[in-house]
mmCIF file of C-alpha atoms in Angstrom:
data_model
loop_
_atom_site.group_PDB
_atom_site.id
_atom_site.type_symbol
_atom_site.label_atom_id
_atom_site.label_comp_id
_atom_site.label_asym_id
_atom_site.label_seq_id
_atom_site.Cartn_x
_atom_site.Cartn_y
_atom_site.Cartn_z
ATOM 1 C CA UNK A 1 42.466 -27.604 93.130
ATOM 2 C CA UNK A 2 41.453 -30.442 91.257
ATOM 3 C CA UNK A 3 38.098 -32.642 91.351
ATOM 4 C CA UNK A 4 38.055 -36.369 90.038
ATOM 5 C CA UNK A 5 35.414 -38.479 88.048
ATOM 6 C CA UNK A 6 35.600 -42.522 87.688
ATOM 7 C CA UNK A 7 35.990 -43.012 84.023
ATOM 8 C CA UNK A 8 32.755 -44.073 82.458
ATOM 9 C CA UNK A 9 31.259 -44.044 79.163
ATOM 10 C CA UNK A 10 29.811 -40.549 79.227
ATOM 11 C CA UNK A 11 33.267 -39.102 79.419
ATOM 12 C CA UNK A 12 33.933 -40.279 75.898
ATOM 13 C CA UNK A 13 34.168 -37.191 74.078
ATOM 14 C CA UNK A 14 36.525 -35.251 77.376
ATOM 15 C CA UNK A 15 38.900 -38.022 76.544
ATOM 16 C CA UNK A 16 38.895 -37.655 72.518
ATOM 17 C CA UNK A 17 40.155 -34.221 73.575
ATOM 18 C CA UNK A 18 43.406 -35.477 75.525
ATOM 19 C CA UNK A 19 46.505 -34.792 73.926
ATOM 20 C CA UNK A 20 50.263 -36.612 75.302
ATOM 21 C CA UNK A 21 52.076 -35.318 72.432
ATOM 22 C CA UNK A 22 55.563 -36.317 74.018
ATOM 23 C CA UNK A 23 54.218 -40.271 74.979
ATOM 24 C CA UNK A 24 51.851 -41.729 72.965
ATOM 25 C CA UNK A 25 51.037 -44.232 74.325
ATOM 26 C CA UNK A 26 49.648 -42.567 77.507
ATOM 27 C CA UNK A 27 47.179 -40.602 74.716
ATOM 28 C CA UNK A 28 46.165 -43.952 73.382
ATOM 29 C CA UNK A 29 45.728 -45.904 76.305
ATOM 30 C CA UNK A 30 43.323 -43.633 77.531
ATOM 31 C CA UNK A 31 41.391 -43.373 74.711
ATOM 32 C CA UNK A 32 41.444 -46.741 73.576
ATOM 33 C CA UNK A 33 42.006 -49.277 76.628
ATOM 34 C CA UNK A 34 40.792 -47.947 79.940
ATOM 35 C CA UNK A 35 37.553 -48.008 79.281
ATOM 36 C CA UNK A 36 36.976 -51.540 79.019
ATOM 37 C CA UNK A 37 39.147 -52.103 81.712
ATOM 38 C CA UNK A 38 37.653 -50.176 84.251
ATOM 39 C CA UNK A 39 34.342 -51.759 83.253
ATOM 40 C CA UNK A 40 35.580 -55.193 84.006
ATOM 41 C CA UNK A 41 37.162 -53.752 87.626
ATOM 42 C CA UNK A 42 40.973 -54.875 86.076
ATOM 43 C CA UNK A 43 42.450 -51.378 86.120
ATOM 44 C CA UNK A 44 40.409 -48.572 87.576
ATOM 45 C CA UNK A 45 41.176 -45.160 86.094
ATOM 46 C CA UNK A 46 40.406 -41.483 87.794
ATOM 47 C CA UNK A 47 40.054 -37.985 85.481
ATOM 48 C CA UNK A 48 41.127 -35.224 86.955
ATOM 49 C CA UNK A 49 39.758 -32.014 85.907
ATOM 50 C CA UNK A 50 40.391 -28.511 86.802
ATOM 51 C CA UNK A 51 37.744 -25.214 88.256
ATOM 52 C CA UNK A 52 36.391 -25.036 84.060
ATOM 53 C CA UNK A 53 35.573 -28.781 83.571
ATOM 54 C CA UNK A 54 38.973 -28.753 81.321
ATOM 55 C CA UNK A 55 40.384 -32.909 81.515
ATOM 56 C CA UNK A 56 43.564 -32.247 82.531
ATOM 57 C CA UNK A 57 45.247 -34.900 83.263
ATOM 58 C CA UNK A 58 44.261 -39.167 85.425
ATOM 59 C CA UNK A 59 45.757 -42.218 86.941
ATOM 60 C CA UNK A 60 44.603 -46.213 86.236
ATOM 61 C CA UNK A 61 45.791 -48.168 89.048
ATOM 62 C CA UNK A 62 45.516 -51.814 89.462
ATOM 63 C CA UNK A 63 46.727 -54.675 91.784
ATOM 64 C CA UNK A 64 50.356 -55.807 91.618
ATOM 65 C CA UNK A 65 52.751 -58.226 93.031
ATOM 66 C CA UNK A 66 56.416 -57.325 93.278
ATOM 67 C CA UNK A 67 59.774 -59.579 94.067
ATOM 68 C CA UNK A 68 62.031 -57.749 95.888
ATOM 69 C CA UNK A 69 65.710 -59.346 95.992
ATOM 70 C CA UNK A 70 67.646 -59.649 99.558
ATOM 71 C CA UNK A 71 70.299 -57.328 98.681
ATOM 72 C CA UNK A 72 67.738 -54.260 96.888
ATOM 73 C CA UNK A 73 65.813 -54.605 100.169
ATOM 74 C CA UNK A 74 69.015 -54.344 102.282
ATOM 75 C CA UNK A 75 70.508 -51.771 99.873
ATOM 76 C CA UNK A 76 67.324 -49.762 100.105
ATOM 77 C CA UNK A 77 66.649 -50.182 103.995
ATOM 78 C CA UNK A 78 63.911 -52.113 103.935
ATOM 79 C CA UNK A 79 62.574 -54.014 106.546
ATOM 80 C CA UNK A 80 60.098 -56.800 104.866
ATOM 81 C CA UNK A 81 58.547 -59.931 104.675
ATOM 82 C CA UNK A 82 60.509 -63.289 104.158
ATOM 83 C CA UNK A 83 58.430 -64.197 101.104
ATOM 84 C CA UNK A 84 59.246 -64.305 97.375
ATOM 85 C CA UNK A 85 56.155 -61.811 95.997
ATOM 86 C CA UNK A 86 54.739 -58.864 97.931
ATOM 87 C CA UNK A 87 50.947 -56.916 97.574
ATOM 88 C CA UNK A 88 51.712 -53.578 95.762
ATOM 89 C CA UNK A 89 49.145 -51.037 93.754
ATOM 90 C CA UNK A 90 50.503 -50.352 90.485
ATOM 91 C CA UNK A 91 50.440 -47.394 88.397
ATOM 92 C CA UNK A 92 49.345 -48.188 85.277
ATOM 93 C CA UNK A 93 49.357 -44.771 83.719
ATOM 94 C CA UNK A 94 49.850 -41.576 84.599
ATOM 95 C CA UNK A 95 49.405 -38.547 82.099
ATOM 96 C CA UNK A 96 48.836 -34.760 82.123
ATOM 97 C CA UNK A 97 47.456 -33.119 78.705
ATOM 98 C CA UNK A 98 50.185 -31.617 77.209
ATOM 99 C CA UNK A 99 48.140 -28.079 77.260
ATOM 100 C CA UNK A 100 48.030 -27.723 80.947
ATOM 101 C CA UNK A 101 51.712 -29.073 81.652
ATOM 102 C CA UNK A 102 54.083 -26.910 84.166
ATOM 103 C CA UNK A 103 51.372 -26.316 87.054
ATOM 104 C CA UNK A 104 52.871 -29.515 89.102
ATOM 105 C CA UNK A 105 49.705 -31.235 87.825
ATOM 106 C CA UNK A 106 51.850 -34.552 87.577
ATOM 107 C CA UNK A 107 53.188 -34.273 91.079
ATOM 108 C CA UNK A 108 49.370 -33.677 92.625
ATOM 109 C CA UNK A 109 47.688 -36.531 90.312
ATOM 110 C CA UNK A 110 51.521 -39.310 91.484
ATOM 111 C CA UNK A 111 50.587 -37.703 95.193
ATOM 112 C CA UNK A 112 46.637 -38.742 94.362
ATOM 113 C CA UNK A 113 47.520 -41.878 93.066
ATOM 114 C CA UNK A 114 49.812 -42.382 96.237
ATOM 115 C CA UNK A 115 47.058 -41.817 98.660
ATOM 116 C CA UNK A 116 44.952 -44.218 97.262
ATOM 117 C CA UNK A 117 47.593 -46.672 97.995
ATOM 118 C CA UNK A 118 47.892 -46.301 101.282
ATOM 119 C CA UNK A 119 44.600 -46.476 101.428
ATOM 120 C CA UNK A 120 44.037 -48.996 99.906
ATOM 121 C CA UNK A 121 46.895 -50.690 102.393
ATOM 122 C CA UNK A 122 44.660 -50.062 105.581
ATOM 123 C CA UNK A 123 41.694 -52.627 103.955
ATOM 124 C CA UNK A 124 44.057 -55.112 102.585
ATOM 125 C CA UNK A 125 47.640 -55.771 102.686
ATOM 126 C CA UNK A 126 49.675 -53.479 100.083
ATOM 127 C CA UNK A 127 53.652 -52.970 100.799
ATOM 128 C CA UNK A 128 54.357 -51.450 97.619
ATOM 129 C CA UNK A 129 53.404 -48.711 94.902
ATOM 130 C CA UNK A 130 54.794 -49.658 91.447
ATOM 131 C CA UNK A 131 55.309 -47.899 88.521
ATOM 132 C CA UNK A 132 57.311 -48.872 85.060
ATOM 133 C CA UNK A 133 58.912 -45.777 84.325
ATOM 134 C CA UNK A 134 59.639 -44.055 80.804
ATOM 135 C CA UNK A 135 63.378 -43.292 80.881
ATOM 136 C CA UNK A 136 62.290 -39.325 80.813
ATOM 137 C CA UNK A 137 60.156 -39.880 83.995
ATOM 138 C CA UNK A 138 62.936 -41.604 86.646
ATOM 139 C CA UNK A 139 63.943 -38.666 87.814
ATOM 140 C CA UNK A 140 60.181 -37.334 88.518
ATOM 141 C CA UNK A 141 59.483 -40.648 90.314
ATOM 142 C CA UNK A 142 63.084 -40.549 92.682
ATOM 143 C CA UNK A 143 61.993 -36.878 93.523
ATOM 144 C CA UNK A 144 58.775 -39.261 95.526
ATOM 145 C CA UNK A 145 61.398 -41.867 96.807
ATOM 146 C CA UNK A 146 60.595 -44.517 94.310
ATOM 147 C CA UNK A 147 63.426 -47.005 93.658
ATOM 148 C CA UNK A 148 65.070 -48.498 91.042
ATOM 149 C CA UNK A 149 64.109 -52.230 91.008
ATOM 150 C CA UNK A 150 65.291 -53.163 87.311
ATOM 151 C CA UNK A 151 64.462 -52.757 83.573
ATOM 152 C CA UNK A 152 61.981 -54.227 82.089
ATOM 153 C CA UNK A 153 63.027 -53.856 78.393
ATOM 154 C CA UNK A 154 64.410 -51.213 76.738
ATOM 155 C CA UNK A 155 62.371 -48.361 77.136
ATOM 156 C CA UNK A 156 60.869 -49.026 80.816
ATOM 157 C CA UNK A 157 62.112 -48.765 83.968
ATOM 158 C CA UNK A 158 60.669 -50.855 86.825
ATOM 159 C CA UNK A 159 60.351 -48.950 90.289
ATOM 160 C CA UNK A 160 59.037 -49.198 93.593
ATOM 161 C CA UNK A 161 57.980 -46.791 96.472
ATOM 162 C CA UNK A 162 57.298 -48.537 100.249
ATOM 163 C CA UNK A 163 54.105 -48.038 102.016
ATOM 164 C CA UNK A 164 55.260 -47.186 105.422
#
């Protein structure tokens, strides 16, 4: 089982040890961004770490809106809202060291990250987790029911699971 921390300053040198060898950019925004934005309550990031203190993988989730079209809710059987933008939490990031990858620590921090959501939907009105998905991580996300909403450039794919 794994325990979580709120990122703060004294995890500094944990997170000069993470390594996302196979998407950079998870790596860096760790170690260089969510910080300051979890100071400043923007994007509020949770380290998970295993029974030996190892960081082994966190989340940063932050508020969201999201349009969903007429015919993706009627395609996807969803029963919402006649307005143009709807509340969703969005997944920021989501990363698991490369070093402690295969122990379906991914699918326990997107479950994590999940919960929160819905929790977060019984205090204030959330209809929606988001996520803009790397190419190599749709079909992790469709194995949780997220949905294909549309691209948002080349390399990202936007999706959308519904609170229910």
């Amino acid at each position: 089982m794994l325990a979580f921390e709120y990122l703060s300053e004294d995890h500094k040198n944990l997170i000069d040890t993470f390594q996302c060898e196979d998407e950079f950019s998870v790596e860096l925004f760790l170690k260089e961004h969510a910080i300051k934005l979890h100071l400043m309550k923007s994007a509020i990031t949770r380290l998970y770490f295993d029974d030996h203190q190892n960081l082994v993988g966190y989340f940063t989730l932050y508020n969201d809106l999201v349009q969903i079209r007429r015919e993706q809710a009627i395609h996807h059987q969803w029963t919402l809202p006649e307005v143009k933008y709807l509340p969703a939490v969005k997944i920021h990031y989501l990363g698991v060291d490369s070093r402690f990858r295969g122990k379906r620590y991914g699918e326990y921090l997107l479950l994590e990250a999940i919960k929160s959501a819905y929790e977060i939907s019984e205090v204030s009105g959330c209809n929606f987790v988001t996520v803009e998905a790397f190419d190599n991580t749709i079909e992790f996300y469709k194995k949780y029911d997220f949905k294909f909403l549309g691209r948002k450039d080349r390399s990202l794919v936007i999706m959308a699971l519904k609170l229910d």
